[in-house]
Amino acid sequence: QVQLVESGGGLVQPGGSLRLSCAASGSIFRVDNMGWYRQAPGKQRELVATMPSGGSTNYADSVKGRFTISRDNGKKSVYLQMNSLKPEDTAVYYCNAFVVNYRIERREYWGQGTQVTVSS
């Protein structure tokens, strides 16, 4: 089985910074696309940032210039550096990954979610 273990959420003041981490573990041959999504109260889950193993990045317009996604393929991990945080960034953040096992089966996995609260 495959698990995505997420950490780094918490309470931060507006303008502050936070760094989220997500590590994939289990029976993994290859990890393809990895990314972060978030869901605020009363809203649908939305894309924050994604990053294929090749190195390209994709960001939601609302976080461009403030958030940075990065990967460590050796650790099968993805990170989200969040700077200049705003109250509207408050949400549960979910790690997402497409994982190929040794039977060459490609499946999508989600982390358990970590709460990020931006408030004075």
mmCIF file of C-alpha atoms in Angstrom:
data_model
loop_
_atom_site.group_PDB
_atom_site.id
_atom_site.type_symbol
_atom_site.label_atom_id
_atom_site.label_comp_id
_atom_site.label_asym_id
_atom_site.label_seq_id
_atom_site.Cartn_x
_atom_site.Cartn_y
_atom_site.Cartn_z
ATOM 1 C CA GLN A 1 0.000 0.000 0.000
ATOM 2 C CA VAL A 2 0.953 3.657 -0.386
ATOM 3 C CA GLN A 3 0.626 6.412 2.176
ATOM 4 C CA LEU A 4 1.133 10.155 1.986
ATOM 5 C CA VAL A 5 2.194 11.568 5.343
ATOM 6 C CA GLU A 6 1.731 15.316 5.670
ATOM 7 C CA SER A 7 3.060 17.737 8.268
ATOM 8 C CA GLY A 8 3.752 21.414 8.884
ATOM 9 C CA GLY A 9 0.326 22.949 9.319
ATOM 10 C CA GLY A 10 -0.524 25.310 12.125
ATOM 11 C CA LEU A 11 -1.545 28.796 13.168
ATOM 12 C CA VAL A 12 0.303 31.779 11.730
ATOM 13 C CA GLN A 13 -0.260 35.536 11.651
ATOM 14 C CA PRO A 14 -0.983 37.400 8.412
ATOM 15 C CA GLY A 15 2.252 38.033 6.555
ATOM 16 C CA GLY A 16 3.901 35.048 8.171
ATOM 17 C CA SER A 17 5.340 31.906 6.634
ATOM 18 C CA LEU A 18 4.747 28.199 6.884
ATOM 19 C CA ARG A 19 6.326 25.156 5.245
ATOM 20 C CA LEU A 20 4.319 22.026 4.501
ATOM 21 C CA SER A 21 5.922 18.634 3.897
ATOM 22 C CA CYS A 22 4.569 15.429 2.415
ATOM 23 C CA ALA A 23 6.376 12.102 2.102
ATOM 24 C CA ALA A 24 5.190 9.116 0.101
ATOM 25 C CA SER A 25 5.914 5.646 1.440
ATOM 26 C CA GLY A 26 5.009 2.059 0.671
ATOM 27 C CA SER A 27 5.319 -0.106 -2.416
ATOM 28 C CA ILE A 28 6.459 2.536 -4.886
ATOM 29 C CA PHE A 29 8.203 2.106 -8.197
ATOM 30 C CA ARG A 30 7.879 5.707 -9.260
ATOM 31 C CA VAL A 31 6.160 8.883 -8.118
ATOM 32 C CA ASP A 32 4.930 11.011 -10.973
ATOM 33 C CA ASN A 33 3.029 14.246 -10.444
ATOM 34 C CA MET A 34 2.871 15.604 -6.889
ATOM 35 C CA GLY A 35 1.031 18.624 -5.624
ATOM 36 C CA TRP A 36 -0.984 20.465 -3.046
ATOM 37 C CA TYR A 37 -4.695 21.213 -2.859
ATOM 38 C CA ARG A 38 -6.723 23.046 -0.250
ATOM 39 C CA GLN A 39 -10.296 23.233 0.913
ATOM 40 C CA ALA A 40 -11.693 26.173 2.869
ATOM 41 C CA PRO A 41 -14.919 25.967 4.883
ATOM 42 C CA GLY A 42 -17.947 26.011 2.595
ATOM 43 C CA LYS A 43 -15.846 25.803 -0.556
ATOM 44 C CA GLN A 44 -14.740 23.091 -2.946
ATOM 45 C CA ARG A 45 -11.243 21.679 -2.960
ATOM 46 C CA GLU A 46 -8.968 23.677 -5.247
ATOM 47 C CA LEU A 47 -5.536 23.268 -6.743
ATOM 48 C CA VAL A 48 -2.734 25.196 -5.061
ATOM 49 C CA ALA A 49 0.395 23.975 -6.833
ATOM 50 C CA THR A 50 1.613 20.906 -8.713
ATOM 51 C CA MET A 51 5.028 19.684 -9.807
ATOM 52 C CA PRO A 52 5.837 16.718 -12.049
ATOM 53 C CA SER A 53 9.099 14.895 -11.452
ATOM 54 C CA GLY A 54 10.531 16.653 -14.498
ATOM 55 C CA GLY A 55 10.716 19.956 -12.647
ATOM 56 C CA SER A 56 7.983 22.131 -14.102
ATOM 57 C CA THR A 57 5.544 23.883 -11.778
ATOM 58 C CA ASN A 58 1.954 25.023 -11.849
ATOM 59 C CA TYR A 59 0.380 27.499 -9.414
ATOM 60 C CA ALA A 60 -3.055 28.846 -8.742
ATOM 61 C CA ASP A 61 -3.267 32.546 -9.559
ATOM 62 C CA SER A 62 -4.115 33.340 -5.949
ATOM 63 C CA VAL A 63 -0.766 32.043 -4.664
ATOM 64 C CA LYS A 64 1.643 32.998 -7.445
ATOM 65 C CA GLY A 65 4.614 34.909 -6.106
ATOM 66 C CA ARG A 66 3.913 33.840 -2.528
ATOM 67 C CA PHE A 67 4.047 30.030 -2.530
ATOM 68 C CA THR A 68 6.814 27.789 -3.819
ATOM 69 C CA ILE A 69 6.494 24.074 -4.479
ATOM 70 C CA SER A 70 9.564 21.841 -4.494
ATOM 71 C CA ARG A 71 10.422 18.136 -4.536
ATOM 72 C CA ASP A 72 13.039 15.747 -3.268
ATOM 73 C CA ASN A 73 12.664 12.681 -5.452
ATOM 74 C CA GLY A 74 15.181 10.703 -3.396
ATOM 75 C CA LYS A 75 12.945 11.144 -0.350
ATOM 76 C CA LYS A 76 9.753 10.828 -2.404
ATOM 77 C CA SER A 77 8.653 14.091 -0.855
ATOM 78 C CA VAL A 78 7.024 17.330 -1.890
ATOM 79 C CA TYR A 79 7.095 20.640 -0.032
ATOM 80 C CA LEU A 80 5.131 23.858 -0.074
ATOM 81 C CA GLN A 81 6.810 27.014 1.187
ATOM 82 C CA MET A 82 4.099 29.551 1.951
ATOM 83 C CA ASN A 83 5.114 33.178 2.436
ATOM 84 C CA SER A 84 3.130 36.382 2.902
ATOM 85 C CA LEU A 85 0.194 34.372 4.154
ATOM 86 C CA LYS A 86 -3.260 35.921 4.075
ATOM 87 C CA PRO A 87 -6.412 35.079 6.050
ATOM 88 C CA GLU A 88 -7.969 33.780 2.834
ATOM 89 C CA ASP A 89 -5.256 31.111 2.729
ATOM 90 C CA THR A 90 -6.917 29.474 5.720
ATOM 91 C CA ALA A 91 -7.898 25.944 4.702
ATOM 92 C CA VAL A 92 -7.151 22.277 5.077
ATOM 93 C CA TYR A 93 -4.221 21.513 2.792
ATOM 94 C CA TYR A 94 -3.980 18.114 1.128
ATOM 95 C CA CYS A 95 -0.982 16.432 -0.441
ATOM 96 C CA ASN A 96 -1.655 14.702 -3.754
ATOM 97 C CA ALA A 97 0.447 12.246 -5.755
ATOM 98 C CA PHE A 98 0.232 9.871 -8.688
ATOM 99 C CA VAL A 99 2.157 6.720 -7.793
ATOM 100 C CA VAL A 100 3.262 3.806 -9.971
ATOM 101 C CA ASN A 101 3.770 0.494 -8.172
ATOM 102 C CA TYR A 102 5.956 -2.435 -9.230
ATOM 103 C CA ARG A 103 3.102 -3.885 -11.246
ATOM 104 C CA ILE A 104 3.138 -0.658 -13.265
ATOM 105 C CA GLU A 105 -0.225 0.375 -11.902
ATOM 106 C CA ARG A 106 -0.700 4.137 -11.682
ATOM 107 C CA ARG A 107 -3.015 5.410 -8.988
ATOM 108 C CA GLU A 108 -3.844 8.703 -7.315
ATOM 109 C CA TYR A 109 -3.365 9.142 -3.568
ATOM 110 C CA TRP A 110 -4.263 11.838 -1.056
ATOM 111 C CA GLY A 111 -2.826 12.806 2.293
ATOM 112 C CA GLN A 112 -4.952 13.114 5.406
ATOM 113 C CA GLY A 113 -4.917 16.905 5.297
ATOM 114 C CA THR A 114 -3.301 19.460 7.571
ATOM 115 C CA GLN A 115 -4.969 22.602 8.898
ATOM 116 C CA VAL A 116 -3.475 25.991 8.051
ATOM 117 C CA THR A 117 -4.994 28.945 9.876
ATOM 118 C CA VAL A 118 -3.934 32.525 9.148
ATOM 119 C CA SER A 119 -5.256 34.882 11.791
ATOM 120 C CA SER A 120 -4.226 37.677 14.130
#
